[in-house]
Short mmCIF file of C-alpha atoms and ligand atoms in Angstrom, two decimals:
data_model
loop_
_atom_site.label_atom_id
_atom_site.label_comp_id
_atom_site.label_asym_id
_atom_site.label_seq_id
_atom_site.Cartn_x
_atom_site.Cartn_y
_atom_site.Cartn_z
CA UNK A 1 -72.12 -85.07 -45.61
CA UNK A 2 -68.90 -84.12 -47.38
CA UNK A 3 -66.64 -84.20 -44.29
CA UNK A 4 -66.50 -87.01 -41.77
CA UNK A 5 -64.26 -88.09 -38.91
CA UNK A 6 -64.09 -91.63 -37.65
CA UNK A 7 -61.98 -93.15 -34.90
CA UNK A 8 -61.20 -96.82 -35.38
CA UNK A 9 -59.38 -99.02 -32.88
CA UNK A 10 -56.39 -101.31 -33.24
CA UNK A 11 -56.95 -104.98 -32.57
CA UNK A 12 -54.79 -107.73 -31.14
CA UNK A 13 -54.97 -111.09 -32.86
CA UNK A 14 -55.42 -114.20 -30.71
CA UNK A 15 -55.31 -116.39 -33.83
CA UNK A 16 -53.21 -114.67 -36.47
CA UNK A 17 -53.44 -113.83 -40.14
CA UNK A 18 -50.02 -114.94 -41.40
CA UNK A 19 -49.79 -116.05 -45.01
CA UNK A 20 -52.13 -115.22 -47.90
CA UNK A 21 -53.73 -116.90 -50.90
CA UNK A 22 -53.82 -113.52 -52.59
CA UNK A 23 -51.69 -110.86 -51.00
CA UNK A 24 -52.94 -107.90 -52.98
CA UNK A 25 -56.56 -108.48 -51.99
CA UNK A 26 -55.54 -109.77 -48.53
CA UNK A 27 -57.23 -113.14 -48.91
CA UNK A 28 -55.82 -115.09 -45.98
CA UNK A 29 -54.80 -118.74 -45.84
CA UNK A 30 -56.64 -119.11 -42.54
CA UNK A 31 -59.35 -117.53 -40.41
CA UNK A 32 -58.24 -115.31 -37.54
CA UNK A 33 -59.71 -114.11 -34.23
CA UNK A 34 -58.98 -110.84 -32.44
CA UNK A 35 -59.99 -108.55 -29.66
CA UNK A 36 -60.71 -104.94 -30.57
CA UNK A 37 -58.91 -102.49 -28.31
CA UNK A 38 -60.44 -99.45 -26.66
CA UNK A 39 -57.75 -96.77 -26.31
CA UNK A 40 -55.31 -97.45 -29.16
CA UNK A 41 -57.17 -95.75 -31.97
CA UNK A 42 -56.61 -93.93 -35.24
CA UNK A 43 -58.69 -90.85 -35.95
CA UNK A 44 -59.24 -90.01 -39.58
CA UNK A 45 -60.95 -87.01 -41.18
CA UNK A 46 -61.90 -87.17 -44.85
CA UNK A 47 -63.34 -84.22 -46.74
CA UNK A 48 -64.70 -84.59 -50.27
CA UNK A 49 -63.46 -81.58 -52.29
CA UNK A 50 -65.32 -79.77 -55.05
CA UNK A 51 -62.80 -80.90 -57.65
CA UNK A 52 -61.37 -84.04 -59.16
CA UNK A 53 -57.67 -84.92 -59.29
CA UNK A 54 -55.00 -85.55 -56.71
CA UNK A 55 -55.91 -86.38 -53.10
CA UNK A 56 -54.24 -84.45 -50.25
CA UNK A 57 -52.91 -86.68 -47.48
CA UNK A 58 -51.71 -85.39 -44.11
CA UNK A 59 -50.54 -86.66 -40.73
CA UNK A 60 -52.10 -84.70 -37.88
CA UNK A 61 -49.33 -83.93 -35.36
CA UNK A 62 -49.91 -83.77 -31.58
CA UNK A 63 -49.16 -79.99 -31.58
CA UNK A 64 -52.10 -79.38 -33.91
CA UNK A 65 -49.91 -79.02 -37.04
CA UNK A 66 -49.85 -81.25 -40.11
CA UNK A 67 -46.97 -83.22 -41.60
CA UNK A 68 -46.41 -85.19 -44.77
CA UNK A 69 -46.66 -88.97 -44.43
CA UNK A 70 -44.05 -91.43 -45.71
CA UNK A 71 -44.40 -91.69 -49.53
CA UNK A 72 -45.04 -95.45 -49.40
CA UNK A 73 -47.87 -95.03 -46.88
CA UNK A 74 -49.34 -92.09 -48.83
CA UNK A 75 -49.35 -94.25 -51.96
CA UNK A 76 -51.26 -97.02 -50.20
CA UNK A 77 -53.76 -94.46 -48.90
CA UNK A 78 -54.24 -93.07 -52.45
CA UNK A 79 -54.84 -96.54 -53.86
CA UNK A 80 -57.39 -97.29 -51.18
CA UNK A 81 -59.14 -93.95 -51.67
CA UNK A 82 -59.46 -94.78 -55.38
CA UNK A 83 -61.04 -98.10 -54.39
CA UNK A 84 -63.52 -96.50 -51.97
CA UNK A 85 -64.36 -93.75 -54.49
CA UNK A 86 -65.19 -96.32 -57.16
CA UNK A 87 -67.27 -98.35 -54.71
CA UNK A 88 -69.18 -95.22 -53.66
CA UNK A 89 -69.73 -94.17 -57.29
CA UNK A 90 -68.09 -90.78 -56.73
CA UNK A 91 -65.35 -88.85 -58.51
CA UNK A 92 -64.25 -86.02 -56.17
CA UNK A 93 -60.73 -85.78 -54.79
CA UNK A 94 -60.45 -85.75 -51.00
CA UNK A 95 -58.38 -84.17 -48.25
CA UNK A 96 -57.39 -86.66 -45.54
CA UNK A 97 -55.69 -86.34 -42.18
CA UNK A 98 -54.99 -89.14 -39.70
CA UNK A 99 -53.73 -89.25 -36.13
CA UNK A 100 -52.81 -92.21 -33.93
CA UNK A 101 -53.16 -92.25 -30.17
CA UNK A 102 -50.33 -94.79 -29.84
CA UNK A 103 -46.86 -95.41 -31.31
CA UNK A 104 -47.19 -96.31 -34.99
CA UNK A 105 -45.73 -99.30 -36.79
CA UNK A 106 -44.32 -101.04 -33.72
CA UNK A 107 -46.39 -104.16 -34.16
CA UNK A 108 -49.27 -102.31 -32.54
CA UNK A 109 -51.47 -102.75 -35.61
CA UNK A 110 -51.44 -99.11 -36.67
CA UNK A 111 -52.23 -100.09 -40.25
CA UNK A 112 -55.31 -102.02 -39.14
CA UNK A 113 -56.79 -99.09 -37.23
CA UNK A 114 -55.57 -96.64 -39.89
CA UNK A 115 -57.14 -98.41 -42.85
CA UNK A 116 -60.34 -99.17 -40.93
CA UNK A 117 -60.67 -95.48 -39.99
CA UNK A 118 -59.86 -94.38 -43.56
CA UNK A 119 -62.43 -96.77 -45.06
CA UNK A 120 -65.22 -95.67 -42.72
CA UNK A 121 -64.43 -91.94 -42.88
CA UNK A 122 -64.20 -91.97 -46.70
CA UNK A 123 -67.48 -93.92 -47.00
CA UNK A 124 -69.16 -91.40 -44.67
CA UNK A 125 -67.66 -88.36 -46.47
CA UNK A 126 -69.03 -89.74 -49.75
CA UNK A 127 -72.42 -90.17 -48.06
CA UNK A 128 -72.48 -93.91 -48.72
CA UNK A 129 -74.34 -96.05 -46.20
CA UNK A 130 -73.28 -99.69 -46.06
CA UNK A 131 -73.58 -102.80 -43.93
CA UNK A 132 -70.76 -103.81 -41.58
CA UNK A 133 -70.09 -106.75 -43.89
CA UNK A 134 -69.56 -104.46 -46.87
CA UNK A 135 -67.33 -102.12 -44.87
CA UNK A 136 -65.30 -105.04 -43.54
CA UNK A 137 -64.81 -106.35 -47.10
CA UNK A 138 -63.76 -102.90 -48.26
CA UNK A 139 -61.32 -102.43 -45.34
CA UNK A 140 -59.79 -105.86 -46.09
CA UNK A 141 -59.23 -104.91 -49.72
CA UNK A 142 -56.96 -102.07 -48.54
CA UNK A 143 -54.30 -104.80 -48.40
CA UNK A 144 -53.95 -104.32 -44.65
CA UNK A 145 -56.15 -107.36 -44.10
CA UNK A 146 -56.45 -107.13 -40.33
CA UNK A 147 -58.22 -103.76 -40.87
CA UNK A 148 -61.35 -105.79 -41.67
CA UNK A 149 -61.47 -106.87 -38.00
CA UNK A 150 -61.10 -103.30 -36.70
CA UNK A 151 -64.44 -102.38 -38.29
CA UNK A 152 -66.11 -104.25 -35.42
CA UNK A 153 -65.90 -104.04 -31.63
CA UNK A 154 -65.54 -106.74 -29.00
CA UNK A 155 -64.27 -110.16 -30.09
CA UNK A 156 -64.11 -110.68 -33.82
CA UNK A 157 -63.52 -113.50 -36.29
CA UNK A 158 -62.36 -112.88 -39.86
CA UNK A 159 -63.24 -115.92 -41.93
CA UNK A 160 -60.82 -117.00 -44.66
CA UNK A 161 -63.98 -117.99 -46.49
CA UNK A 162 -67.62 -118.40 -45.51
CA UNK A 163 -68.11 -121.11 -48.11
CA UNK A 164 -70.23 -119.13 -50.58
CA UNK A 165 -68.08 -119.28 -53.67
CA UNK A 166 -66.17 -116.14 -54.66
CA UNK A 167 -63.48 -115.65 -52.00
CA UNK A 168 -63.13 -111.93 -52.55
CA UNK A 169 -66.79 -111.38 -51.56
CA UNK A 170 -66.68 -114.01 -48.91
CA UNK A 171 -63.74 -113.18 -46.64
CA UNK A 172 -64.82 -110.61 -44.03
CA UNK A 173 -65.13 -110.21 -40.28
CA UNK A 174 -68.04 -110.78 -37.92
CA UNK A 175 -68.46 -110.19 -34.22
CA UNK A 176 -68.23 -113.24 -31.95
CA UNK A 177 -69.16 -111.29 -28.81
CA UNK A 178 -69.53 -107.61 -28.00
CA UNK A 179 -67.26 -105.56 -25.76
CA UNK A 180 -69.50 -106.02 -22.70
CA UNK A 181 -69.25 -109.78 -22.91
CA UNK A 182 -65.88 -110.05 -21.16
CA UNK A 183 -63.76 -107.41 -19.40
CA UNK A 184 -60.41 -108.72 -20.58
CA UNK A 185 -57.39 -106.41 -20.25
CA UNK A 186 -54.40 -106.03 -22.54
CA UNK A 187 -51.23 -104.63 -20.97
CA UNK A 188 -48.85 -103.81 -23.81
CA UNK A 189 -45.17 -103.92 -22.87
CA UNK A 190 -43.41 -101.59 -25.30
CA UNK A 191 -39.82 -102.76 -25.69
CA UNK A 192 -39.17 -101.23 -29.07
CA UNK A 193 -40.54 -98.16 -30.73
CA UNK A 194 -40.25 -97.25 -34.39
CA UNK A 195 -41.11 -98.96 -37.63
CA UNK A 196 -40.82 -102.72 -37.83
CA UNK A 197 -37.87 -104.06 -39.80
CA UNK A 198 -39.93 -106.19 -42.19
CA UNK A 199 -43.51 -105.25 -43.14
CA UNK A 200 -46.38 -107.66 -42.52
CA UNK A 201 -46.93 -107.84 -46.27
CA UNK A 202 -43.39 -109.13 -46.74
CA UNK A 203 -43.91 -111.47 -43.76
CA UNK A 204 -47.05 -112.95 -45.36
CA UNK A 205 -45.12 -113.44 -48.60
CA UNK A 206 -42.23 -115.23 -46.92
CA UNK A 207 -44.42 -117.29 -44.54
CA UNK A 208 -45.15 -119.88 -47.22
CA UNK A 209 -41.43 -120.63 -47.52
CA UNK A 210 -41.21 -121.87 -43.92
CA UNK A 211 -41.16 -125.67 -43.48
CA UNK A 212 -43.50 -125.15 -40.49
CA UNK A 213 -46.18 -123.26 -42.40
CA UNK A 214 -48.23 -126.35 -43.33
CA UNK A 215 -47.97 -127.77 -39.84
CA UNK A 216 -49.54 -124.66 -38.34
CA UNK A 217 -52.35 -124.80 -40.92
CA UNK A 218 -53.07 -128.36 -39.76
CA UNK A 219 -53.28 -127.25 -36.13
CA UNK A 220 -55.44 -124.21 -36.75
CA UNK A 221 -58.99 -125.63 -36.99
CA UNK A 222 -58.72 -127.00 -33.45
CA UNK A 223 -56.98 -123.87 -32.19
CA UNK A 224 -59.70 -121.64 -33.69
CA UNK A 225 -62.40 -123.76 -32.08
CA UNK A 226 -60.70 -123.62 -28.67
CA UNK A 227 -60.38 -119.83 -28.94
CA UNK A 228 -64.07 -119.42 -29.90
CA UNK A 229 -65.15 -121.60 -26.99
CA UNK A 230 -62.87 -119.86 -24.47
CA UNK A 231 -64.25 -116.46 -25.54
CA UNK A 232 -67.81 -117.73 -25.32
CA UNK A 233 -67.17 -119.11 -21.81
CA UNK A 234 -64.95 -116.18 -20.71
CA UNK A 235 -62.30 -118.71 -19.79
CA UNK A 236 -58.84 -117.11 -19.68
CA UNK A 237 -57.07 -120.25 -18.51
CA UNK A 238 -58.37 -122.00 -21.63
CA UNK A 239 -57.67 -119.06 -23.98
CA UNK A 240 -54.21 -118.22 -22.60
CA UNK A 241 -52.24 -121.30 -23.71
CA UNK A 242 -53.88 -121.15 -27.14
CA UNK A 243 -52.86 -117.54 -27.79
CA UNK A 244 -49.32 -118.05 -26.50
CA UNK A 245 -48.83 -121.16 -28.63
CA UNK A 246 -50.20 -119.32 -31.63
CA UNK A 247 -47.91 -116.30 -31.15
CA UNK A 248 -44.86 -118.54 -30.81
CA UNK A 249 -45.87 -120.34 -34.02
CA UNK A 250 -46.15 -117.08 -35.95
CA UNK A 251 -42.65 -116.09 -34.87
CA UNK A 252 -41.32 -119.59 -35.48
CA UNK A 253 -42.61 -119.34 -39.04
CA UNK A 254 -41.14 -115.84 -39.45
CA UNK A 255 -37.75 -116.99 -38.13
CA UNK A 256 -37.71 -120.04 -40.42
CA UNK A 257 -38.84 -118.19 -43.56
CA UNK A 258 -36.45 -117.54 -46.45
CA UNK A 259 -34.85 -115.15 -45.77
CA UNK A 260 -35.63 -115.31 -42.05
CA UNK A 261 -37.38 -112.54 -40.12
CA UNK A 262 -36.53 -111.84 -36.47
CA UNK A 263 -39.14 -109.56 -34.96
CA UNK A 264 -38.11 -110.29 -31.36
CA UNK A 265 -35.69 -108.19 -29.38
CA UNK A 266 -34.04 -109.16 -26.06
CA UNK A 267 -36.87 -107.22 -24.38
CA UNK A 268 -39.44 -109.56 -25.94
CA UNK A 269 -37.80 -112.55 -24.25
CA UNK A 270 -37.52 -110.67 -20.94
CA UNK A 271 -41.26 -109.94 -20.99
CA UNK A 272 -42.15 -113.53 -21.94
CA UNK A 273 -40.09 -114.74 -18.99
CA UNK A 274 -41.77 -112.27 -16.61
CA UNK A 275 -45.19 -113.45 -17.81
CA UNK A 276 -44.25 -117.05 -16.97
CA UNK A 277 -43.11 -115.94 -13.52
CA UNK A 278 -46.39 -114.10 -12.96
CA UNK A 279 -48.22 -117.33 -13.77
CA UNK A 280 -46.04 -119.30 -11.35
CA UNK A 281 -47.09 -116.78 -8.71
CA UNK A 282 -50.72 -117.57 -9.47
CA UNK A 283 -51.73 -114.71 -11.77
CA UNK A 284 -53.49 -115.60 -15.01
CA UNK A 285 -51.45 -113.60 -17.55
CA UNK A 286 -50.76 -114.72 -21.12
CA UNK A 287 -48.70 -113.16 -23.86
CA UNK A 288 -49.01 -112.64 -27.58
CA UNK A 289 -47.06 -110.64 -30.17
CA UNK A 290 -47.97 -109.52 -33.66
CA UNK A 291 -45.31 -108.78 -36.27
CA UNK A 292 -43.10 -106.81 -33.90
CA UNK A 293 -41.12 -107.00 -30.68
CA UNK A 294 -43.75 -105.61 -28.31
CA UNK A 295 -45.68 -107.98 -26.11
CA UNK A 296 -49.42 -107.85 -25.44
CA UNK A 297 -50.21 -109.42 -22.08
CA UNK A 298 -53.81 -110.53 -21.61
CA UNK A 299 -55.17 -110.71 -18.06
CA UNK A 300 -58.36 -110.11 -16.14
CA UNK A 301 -59.30 -106.78 -14.57
CA UNK A 302 -58.27 -107.86 -11.04
CA UNK A 303 -54.72 -108.71 -12.13
CA UNK A 304 -54.14 -105.69 -14.37
CA UNK A 305 -52.36 -103.49 -11.78
CA UNK A 306 -50.00 -106.28 -10.71
CA UNK A 307 -49.21 -107.22 -14.29
CA UNK A 308 -48.61 -103.61 -15.35
CA UNK A 309 -46.36 -102.87 -12.34
CA UNK A 310 -44.25 -105.97 -12.90
CA UNK A 311 -43.78 -105.23 -16.60
CA UNK A 312 -43.05 -101.54 -15.97
CA UNK A 313 -40.24 -102.55 -13.61
CA UNK A 314 -38.40 -104.54 -16.28
CA UNK A 315 -35.37 -102.58 -17.55
CA UNK A 316 -36.16 -103.68 -21.12
CA UNK A 317 -39.63 -102.15 -21.04
CA UNK A 318 -39.82 -98.50 -22.12
CA UNK A 319 -43.42 -98.07 -21.01
CA UNK A 320 -46.67 -99.98 -20.85
CA UNK A 321 -49.99 -99.17 -22.47
CA UNK A 322 -53.04 -100.39 -20.60
CA UNK A 323 -55.95 -101.22 -22.82
CA UNK A 324 -59.10 -103.31 -22.78
CA UNK A 325 -61.90 -104.49 -25.04
CA UNK A 326 -63.46 -101.67 -27.03
CA UNK A 327 -66.85 -101.21 -28.69
CA UNK A 328 -65.42 -100.53 -32.16
CA UNK A 329 -65.31 -97.51 -34.47
CA UNK A 330 -67.10 -94.31 -33.76
CA UNK A 331 -68.08 -91.33 -35.89
CA UNK A 332 -66.91 -88.11 -34.24
CA UNK A 333 -68.28 -84.61 -34.53
CA UNK A 334 -64.94 -82.90 -34.00
CA UNK A 335 -62.75 -82.95 -37.10
CA UNK A 336 -58.95 -82.95 -37.38
CA UNK A 337 -59.11 -79.93 -39.72
C1 LIG B 1 -49.13 -110.39 -37.34
O1 LIG B 1 -51.28 -107.47 -43.39
O2 LIG B 1 -53.13 -106.97 -41.73
O3 LIG B 1 -50.67 -108.60 -37.05
O4 LIG B 1 -50.93 -104.21 -42.79
O5 LIG B 1 -49.31 -104.30 -40.91
O6 LIG B 1 -51.75 -104.14 -40.45
P1 LIG B 1 -50.69 -104.61 -41.37
O7 LIG B 1 -50.78 -106.17 -41.30
P2 LIG B 1 -51.71 -107.25 -41.98
O8 LIG B 1 -51.24 -108.54 -41.13
C2 LIG B 1 -51.45 -108.66 -39.78
C3 LIG B 1 -50.43 -109.59 -39.24
C4 LIG B 1 -50.47 -109.82 -37.74
C5 LIG B 1 -51.52 -110.84 -37.35
C6 LIG B 1 -52.95 -110.37 -37.32
O9 LIG B 1 -53.23 -109.23 -36.97
O10 LIG B 1 -53.81 -111.24 -37.60
#
């Protein structure tokens, strides 16, 4: 097939990728664990053209029109397309359009879903069949490392290394449990919209300058094990403290990097406070943030309405997005162009 459309979901990290051994190839310092979302997705159509040369890259707008993406983003897409083309053994140029179902670049992992969708749609347009492992490796090499987790549904672990030698072939994601395993909900309190002030790539670079970086690395093996166990046992009261601790550590490292990075806004603190109050009232709700100000609140299905209403009422919250665990990417028959 020369034209393919794939929708790939965003994911929210419980244990974060923050700091790399090799930034260009997105080889992380530590393993990470995430939950794949259901509704926050990127759709991507790739068509292999009957010519070689320059790729055409478009943003699909909600009104059905097409716009030109930011030059920096377009450049990253071109580089990744060159990588996928080489891997697939093809030479044709492609036409690409992408569309997000959620606000981009607000710490809502738009690059992860975007580069996962691009990888899978380009592989399909080039007619190249591959294992999930291969596709996860390829998505990781986009440089948006967390994209390697968005290739899978449910609960996912991306290993820093699986102990088989060459790190570049060895650092990819695998499913810990599928989407049906646990009906966990993610209420996203959006307190800031628009691009983040400092990119994740820059954050990874600066992370190693924080005096707390090594300390977190020491704590991680136990934290990873607790997260795996809590997911296996569907135990939110065990998972919750681990993910909150981990999110605070990421931001502690960002704030103590040289130069420092402050992703939080006053709204972030207001939501964190509300989440604590919800817990005092007996609801199991736990917060995490990626490299942005918005807060992802994890809760069970029975608490979702209460959590969403409380967060919606906060003056600092623009709106909430209600999401849950999703089954992973999907090839669609309807194309964006
Ligand atoms: C804080 O380098 O994968 O979200 O390219 O912006 O998607 P993007 O980021 P990436 O780093 C992700 C950083 C994080 C934590 C995580 O998702 O593990």
